[in-house]
Coordinates of C-alpha atoms and ligand atoms in Angstrom, one line a residue:
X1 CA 117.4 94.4 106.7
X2 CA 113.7 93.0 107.4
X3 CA 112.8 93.4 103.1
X4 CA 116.1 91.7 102.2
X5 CA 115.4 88.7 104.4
X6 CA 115.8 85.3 102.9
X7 CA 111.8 84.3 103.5
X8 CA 111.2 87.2 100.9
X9 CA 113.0 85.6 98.1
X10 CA 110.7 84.6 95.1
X11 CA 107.3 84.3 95.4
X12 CA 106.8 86.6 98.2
X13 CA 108.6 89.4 97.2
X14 CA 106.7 88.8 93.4
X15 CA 103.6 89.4 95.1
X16 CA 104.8 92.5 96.9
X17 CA 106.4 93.7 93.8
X18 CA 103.1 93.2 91.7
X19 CA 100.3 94.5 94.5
X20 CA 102.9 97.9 94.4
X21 CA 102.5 98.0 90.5
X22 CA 99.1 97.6 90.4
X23 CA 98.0 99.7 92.8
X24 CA 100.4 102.5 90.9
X25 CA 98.7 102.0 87.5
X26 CA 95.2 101.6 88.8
X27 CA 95.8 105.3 91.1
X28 CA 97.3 106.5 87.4
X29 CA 94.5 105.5 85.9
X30 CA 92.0 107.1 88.1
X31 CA 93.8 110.3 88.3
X32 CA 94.3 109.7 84.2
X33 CA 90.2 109.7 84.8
X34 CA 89.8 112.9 86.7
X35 CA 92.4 115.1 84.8
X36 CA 90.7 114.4 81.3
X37 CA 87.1 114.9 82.7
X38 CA 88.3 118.2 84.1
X39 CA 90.0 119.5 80.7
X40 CA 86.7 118.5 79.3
X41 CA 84.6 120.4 81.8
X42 CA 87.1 123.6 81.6
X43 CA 86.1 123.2 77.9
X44 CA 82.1 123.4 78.2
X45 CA 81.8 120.0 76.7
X46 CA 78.3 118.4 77.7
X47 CA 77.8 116.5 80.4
X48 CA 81.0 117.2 82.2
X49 CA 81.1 118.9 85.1
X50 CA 83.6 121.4 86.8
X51 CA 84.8 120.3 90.0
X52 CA 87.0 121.5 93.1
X53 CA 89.2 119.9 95.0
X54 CA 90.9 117.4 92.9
X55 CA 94.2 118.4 93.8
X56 CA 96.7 115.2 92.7
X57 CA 94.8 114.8 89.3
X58 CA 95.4 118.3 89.2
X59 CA 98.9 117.8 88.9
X60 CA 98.7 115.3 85.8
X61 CA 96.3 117.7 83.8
X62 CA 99.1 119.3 82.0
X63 CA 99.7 116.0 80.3
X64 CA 96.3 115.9 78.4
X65 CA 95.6 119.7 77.4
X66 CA 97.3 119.5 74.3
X67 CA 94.4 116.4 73.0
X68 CA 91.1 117.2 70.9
X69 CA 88.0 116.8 72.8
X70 CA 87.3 113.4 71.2
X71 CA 90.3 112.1 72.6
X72 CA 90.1 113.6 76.1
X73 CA 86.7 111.6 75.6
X74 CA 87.8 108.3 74.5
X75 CA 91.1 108.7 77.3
X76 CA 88.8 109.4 79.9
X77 CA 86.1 106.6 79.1
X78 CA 89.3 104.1 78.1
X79 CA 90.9 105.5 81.7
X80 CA 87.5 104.6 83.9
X81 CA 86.9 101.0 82.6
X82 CA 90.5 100.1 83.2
X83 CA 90.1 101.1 86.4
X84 CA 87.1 99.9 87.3
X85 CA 87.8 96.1 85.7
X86 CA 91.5 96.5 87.0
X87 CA 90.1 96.9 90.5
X88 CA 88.1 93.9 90.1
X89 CA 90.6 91.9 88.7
X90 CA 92.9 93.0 91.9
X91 CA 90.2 91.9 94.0
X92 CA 90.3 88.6 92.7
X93 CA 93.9 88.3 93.1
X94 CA 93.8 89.7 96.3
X95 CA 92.2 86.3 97.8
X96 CA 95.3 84.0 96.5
X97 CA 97.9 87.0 97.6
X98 CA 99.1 88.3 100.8
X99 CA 97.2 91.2 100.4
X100 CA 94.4 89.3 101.9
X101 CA 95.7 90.8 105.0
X102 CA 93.0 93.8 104.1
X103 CA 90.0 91.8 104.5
X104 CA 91.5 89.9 107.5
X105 CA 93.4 92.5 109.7
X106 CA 90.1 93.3 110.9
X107 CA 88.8 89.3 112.2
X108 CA 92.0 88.8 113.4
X109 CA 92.6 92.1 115.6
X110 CA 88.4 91.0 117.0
X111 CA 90.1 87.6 117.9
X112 CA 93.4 88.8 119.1
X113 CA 94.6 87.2 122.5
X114 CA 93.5 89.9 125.0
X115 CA 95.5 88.2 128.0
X116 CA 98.3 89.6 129.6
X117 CA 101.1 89.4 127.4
X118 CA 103.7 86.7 128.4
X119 CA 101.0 84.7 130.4
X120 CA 101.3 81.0 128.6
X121 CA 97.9 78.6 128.7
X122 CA 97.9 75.6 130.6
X123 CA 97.2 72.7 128.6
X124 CA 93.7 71.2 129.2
X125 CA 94.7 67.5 128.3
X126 CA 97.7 68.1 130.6
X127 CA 95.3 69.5 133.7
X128 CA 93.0 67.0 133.1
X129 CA 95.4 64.1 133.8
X130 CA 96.8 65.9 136.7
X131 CA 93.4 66.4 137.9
X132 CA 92.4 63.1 137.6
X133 CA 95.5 61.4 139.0
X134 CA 94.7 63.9 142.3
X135 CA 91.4 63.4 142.6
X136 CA 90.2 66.4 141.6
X137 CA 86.4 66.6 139.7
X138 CA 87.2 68.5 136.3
X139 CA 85.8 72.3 136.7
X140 CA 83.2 71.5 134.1
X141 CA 82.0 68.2 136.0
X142 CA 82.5 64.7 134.8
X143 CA 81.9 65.4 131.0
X144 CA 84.8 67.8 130.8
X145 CA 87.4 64.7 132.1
X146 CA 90.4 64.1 129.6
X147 CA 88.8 61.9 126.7
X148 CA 89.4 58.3 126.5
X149 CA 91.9 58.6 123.6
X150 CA 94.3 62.1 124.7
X151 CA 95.1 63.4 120.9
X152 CA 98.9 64.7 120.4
X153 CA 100.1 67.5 122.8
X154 CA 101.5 70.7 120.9
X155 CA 101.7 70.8 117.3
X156 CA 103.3 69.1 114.4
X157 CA 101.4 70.1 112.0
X158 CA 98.8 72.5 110.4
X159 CA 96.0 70.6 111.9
X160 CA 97.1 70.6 115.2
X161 CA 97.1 74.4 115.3
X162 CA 93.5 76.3 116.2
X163 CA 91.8 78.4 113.4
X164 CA 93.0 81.7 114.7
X165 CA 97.0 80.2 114.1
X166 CA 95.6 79.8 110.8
X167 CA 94.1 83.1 110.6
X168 CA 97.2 84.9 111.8
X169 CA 99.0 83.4 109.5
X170 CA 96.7 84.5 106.5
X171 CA 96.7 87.9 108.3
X172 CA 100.2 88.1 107.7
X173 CA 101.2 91.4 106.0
X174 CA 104.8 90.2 105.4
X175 CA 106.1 93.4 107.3
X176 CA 108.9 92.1 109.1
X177 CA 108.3 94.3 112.6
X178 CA 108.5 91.3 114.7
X179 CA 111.6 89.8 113.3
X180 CA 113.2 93.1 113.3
X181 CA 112.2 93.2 117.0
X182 CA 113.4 89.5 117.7
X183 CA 116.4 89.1 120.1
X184 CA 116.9 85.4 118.9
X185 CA 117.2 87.0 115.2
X186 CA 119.1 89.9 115.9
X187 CA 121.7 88.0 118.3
X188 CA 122.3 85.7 114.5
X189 CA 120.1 82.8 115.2
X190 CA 118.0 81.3 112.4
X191 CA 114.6 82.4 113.9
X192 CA 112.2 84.5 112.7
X193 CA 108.9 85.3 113.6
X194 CA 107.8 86.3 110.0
X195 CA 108.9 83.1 108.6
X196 CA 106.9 81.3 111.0
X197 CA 103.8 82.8 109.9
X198 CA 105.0 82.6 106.3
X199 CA 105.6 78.8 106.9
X200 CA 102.1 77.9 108.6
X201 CA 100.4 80.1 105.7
X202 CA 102.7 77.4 102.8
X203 CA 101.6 74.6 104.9
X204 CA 97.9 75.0 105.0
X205 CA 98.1 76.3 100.9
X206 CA 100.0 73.2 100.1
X207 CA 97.6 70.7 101.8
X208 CA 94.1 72.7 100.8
X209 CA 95.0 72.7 97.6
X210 CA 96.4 68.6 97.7
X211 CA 93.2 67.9 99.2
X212 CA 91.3 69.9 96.5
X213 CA 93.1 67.9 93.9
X214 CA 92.0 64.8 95.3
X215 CA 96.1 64.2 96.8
X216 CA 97.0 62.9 100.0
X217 CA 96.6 66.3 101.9
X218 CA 97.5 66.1 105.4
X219 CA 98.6 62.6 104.6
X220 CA 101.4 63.5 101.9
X221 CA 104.5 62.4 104.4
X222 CA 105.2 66.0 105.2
X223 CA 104.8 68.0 108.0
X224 CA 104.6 71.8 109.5
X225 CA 107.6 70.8 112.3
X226 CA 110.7 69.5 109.9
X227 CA 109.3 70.2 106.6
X228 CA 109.2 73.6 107.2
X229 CA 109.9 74.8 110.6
X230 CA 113.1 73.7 112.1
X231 CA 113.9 72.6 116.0
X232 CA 116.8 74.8 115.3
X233 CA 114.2 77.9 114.8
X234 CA 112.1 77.0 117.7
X235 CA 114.4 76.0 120.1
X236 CA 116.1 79.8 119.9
X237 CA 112.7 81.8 120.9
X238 CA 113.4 83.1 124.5
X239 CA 109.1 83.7 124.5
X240 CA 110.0 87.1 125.4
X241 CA 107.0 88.3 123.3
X242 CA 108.3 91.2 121.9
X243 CA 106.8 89.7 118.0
X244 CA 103.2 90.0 119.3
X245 CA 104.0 93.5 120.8
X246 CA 105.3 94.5 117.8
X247 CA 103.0 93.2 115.4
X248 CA 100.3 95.9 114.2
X249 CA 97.3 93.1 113.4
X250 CA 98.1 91.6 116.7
X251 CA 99.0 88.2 115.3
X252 CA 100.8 85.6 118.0
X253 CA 103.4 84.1 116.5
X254 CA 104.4 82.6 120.0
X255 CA 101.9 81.1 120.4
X256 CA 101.8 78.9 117.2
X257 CA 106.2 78.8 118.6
X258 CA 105.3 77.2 122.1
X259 CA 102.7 74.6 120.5
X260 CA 105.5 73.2 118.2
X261 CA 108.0 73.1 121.0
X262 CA 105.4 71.6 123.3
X263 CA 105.0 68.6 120.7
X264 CA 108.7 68.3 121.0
X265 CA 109.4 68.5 124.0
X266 CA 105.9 66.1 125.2
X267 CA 105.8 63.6 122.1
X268 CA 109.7 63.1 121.0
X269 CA 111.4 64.0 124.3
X270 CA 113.3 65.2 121.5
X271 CA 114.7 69.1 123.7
X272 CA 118.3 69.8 123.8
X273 CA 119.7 67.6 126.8
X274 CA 121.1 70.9 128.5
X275 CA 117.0 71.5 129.1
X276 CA 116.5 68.2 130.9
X277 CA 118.4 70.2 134.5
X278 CA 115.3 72.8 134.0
X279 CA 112.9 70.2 133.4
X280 CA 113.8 68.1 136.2
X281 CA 113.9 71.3 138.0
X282 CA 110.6 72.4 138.1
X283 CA 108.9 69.1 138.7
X284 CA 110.9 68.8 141.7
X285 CA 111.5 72.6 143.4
X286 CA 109.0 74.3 141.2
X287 CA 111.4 76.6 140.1
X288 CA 113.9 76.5 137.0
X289 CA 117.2 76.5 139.6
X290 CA 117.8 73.8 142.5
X291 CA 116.5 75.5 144.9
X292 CA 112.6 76.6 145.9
X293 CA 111.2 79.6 144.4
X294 CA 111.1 81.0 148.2
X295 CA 114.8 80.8 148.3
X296 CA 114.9 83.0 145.1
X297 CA 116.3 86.3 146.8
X298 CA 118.5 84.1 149.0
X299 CA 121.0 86.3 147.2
X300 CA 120.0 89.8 148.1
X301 CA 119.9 88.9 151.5
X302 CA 123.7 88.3 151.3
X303 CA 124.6 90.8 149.3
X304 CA 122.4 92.9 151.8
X305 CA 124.5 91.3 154.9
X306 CA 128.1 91.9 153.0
X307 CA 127.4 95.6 152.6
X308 CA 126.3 95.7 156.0
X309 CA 129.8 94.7 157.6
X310 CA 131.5 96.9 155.5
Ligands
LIG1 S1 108.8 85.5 121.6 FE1 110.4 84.3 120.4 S2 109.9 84.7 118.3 FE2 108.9 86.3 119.5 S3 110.4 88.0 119.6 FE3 110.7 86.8 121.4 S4 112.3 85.3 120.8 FE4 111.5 86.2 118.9
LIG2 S1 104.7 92.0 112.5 FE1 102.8 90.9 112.2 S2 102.2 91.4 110.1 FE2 104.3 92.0 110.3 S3 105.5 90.2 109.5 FE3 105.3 90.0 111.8 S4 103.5 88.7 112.1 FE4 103.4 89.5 110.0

């Protein structure tokens, strides 16, 4: 189901398509390489030399023995510069594909988030205030107080997201594991975590390359939250994690999730009004319910009492 997925339609499933094609031709055209230079070898023409071990191109040899040596020569010369420009080429193309993931799997698994899963990040703007309005000194002393001007809590767009959002999303090997292991998406809601990544990568394309052009960039009326990424989308993650578990470059698409909620939620007051009980909640009994979070197993303790007079 994950590589039939509406975010896969056109351009993405192009690129897949054509990274599988060329990486076929350019592995024929290696082996194409090695099978001719081998016939050649078997044949005591000069400078070729007899090899072991060259098991697939091996396989292929029986296509060429029927050619003269001049063109087993010309196949296997022809066979080593297509490869050798073709893998150039590809690693041009690589840097405006997904494949990019190769180079960046590796920078993005060194700046993974090593935390315990599931444990969100207070925001500093957010402690700050608090800390000020309780006259607490900032940890860092007077310098790290909340600036004069606080910029926007969460995210609405690409620019309110850190570099290594950005970097996930450019680490992105369109794989599909975490929606495949969303509950939101496999319960039928619109959410998934691939698309999120997919979206952030658009966004920062589309604006780099206005801004290259001399366009509007950031500035173009558009935006990461509504443009690309729904409330709908957002609103259905239960931040149960299970996209970062199962993501094999560690990428944290929760993370980018809970910064575009945060901005809805703290700029636009704009949550569903069934959330406002669970705000309201919290700032008052610290605790999601009515009641304290001391009073939690309140429940137990009855059941435990029921059983008892039975
Ligand atoms: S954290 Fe959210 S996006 Fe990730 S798997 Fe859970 S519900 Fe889906
Ligand atoms: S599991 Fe990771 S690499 Fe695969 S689609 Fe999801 S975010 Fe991308």
């Amino acid at each position: 189901k994950r590589f039939r997925m509406g975010e896969l339609k056109g351009w993405p499933a192009l690129d897949a398509n054509l990274i599988l094609i060329i990486e076929v031709i350019l592995m024929f055209a290696i082996l194409t390489m090695n099978a001719t230079d081998q016939i050649l070898a078997e044949r005591g023409v000069e400078k070729y030399v007899l090899l072991d071990g060259l098991f697939f191109s091996g396989l292929i040899q029986p296509l060429f023995v029927g050619m003269s040596d001049s063109a087993l020569i010309f196949t296997e010369r022809f066979a080593w510069w297509f490869h050798i420009v073709g893998i150039l080429g590809f690693a041009i193309y690589v840097t405006y594909s997904k494949h990019l993931h190769i180079f960046l799997a590796f920078p993005n698994t060194w700046y993974s988030n090593l935390k315990p899963k599931g444990e969100i990040g207070n925001m500093p703007e957010v402690t700050n205030e608090v800390n000020m309005m309780l006259g607490i000194q900032p940890e860092g002393g007077a310098s790290e107080a909340a600036p004069a001007e606080i910029g926007r809590f969460g995210a609405k767009d690409i620019n309110d997201l850190s570099w290594v959002n950005v970097m996930n999303a450019y680490s992105c090997t369109e794989c599909g594991r975490c929606t495949a292991e969303c509950p939101a998406n496999l319960t039928g809601k619109k959410l998934s975590p691939r698309k999120i990544m997919m979206d952030v990568r658009d966004r920062a394309e589309e604006v780099g390359k206005s801004i290259d052009a001399g366009g509007k960039g950031l500035e173009d009326g558009k935006s990461l939250l509504g443009d690309y990424i729904t409330k709908e989308e957002i609103n259905a993650c239960t931040t149960c994690n299970a996209c970062t578990e199962a993501c094999p470059v560690n990428i944290d698409p929760l993370s980018i999730i809970l910064q575009l909620r945060r901005y809805v939620a703290m700029e636009e007051s704009g949550t569903p009004a069934q959330w406002n009980a669970v705000f309201q909640n919290m700032e008052t009994s610290f605790s999601p319910w009515k009641f304290a979070p001391t009073d939690r197993f309140n429940w137990a303790e009855k059941v435990k009492e029921e059983q008892m007079e039975k």
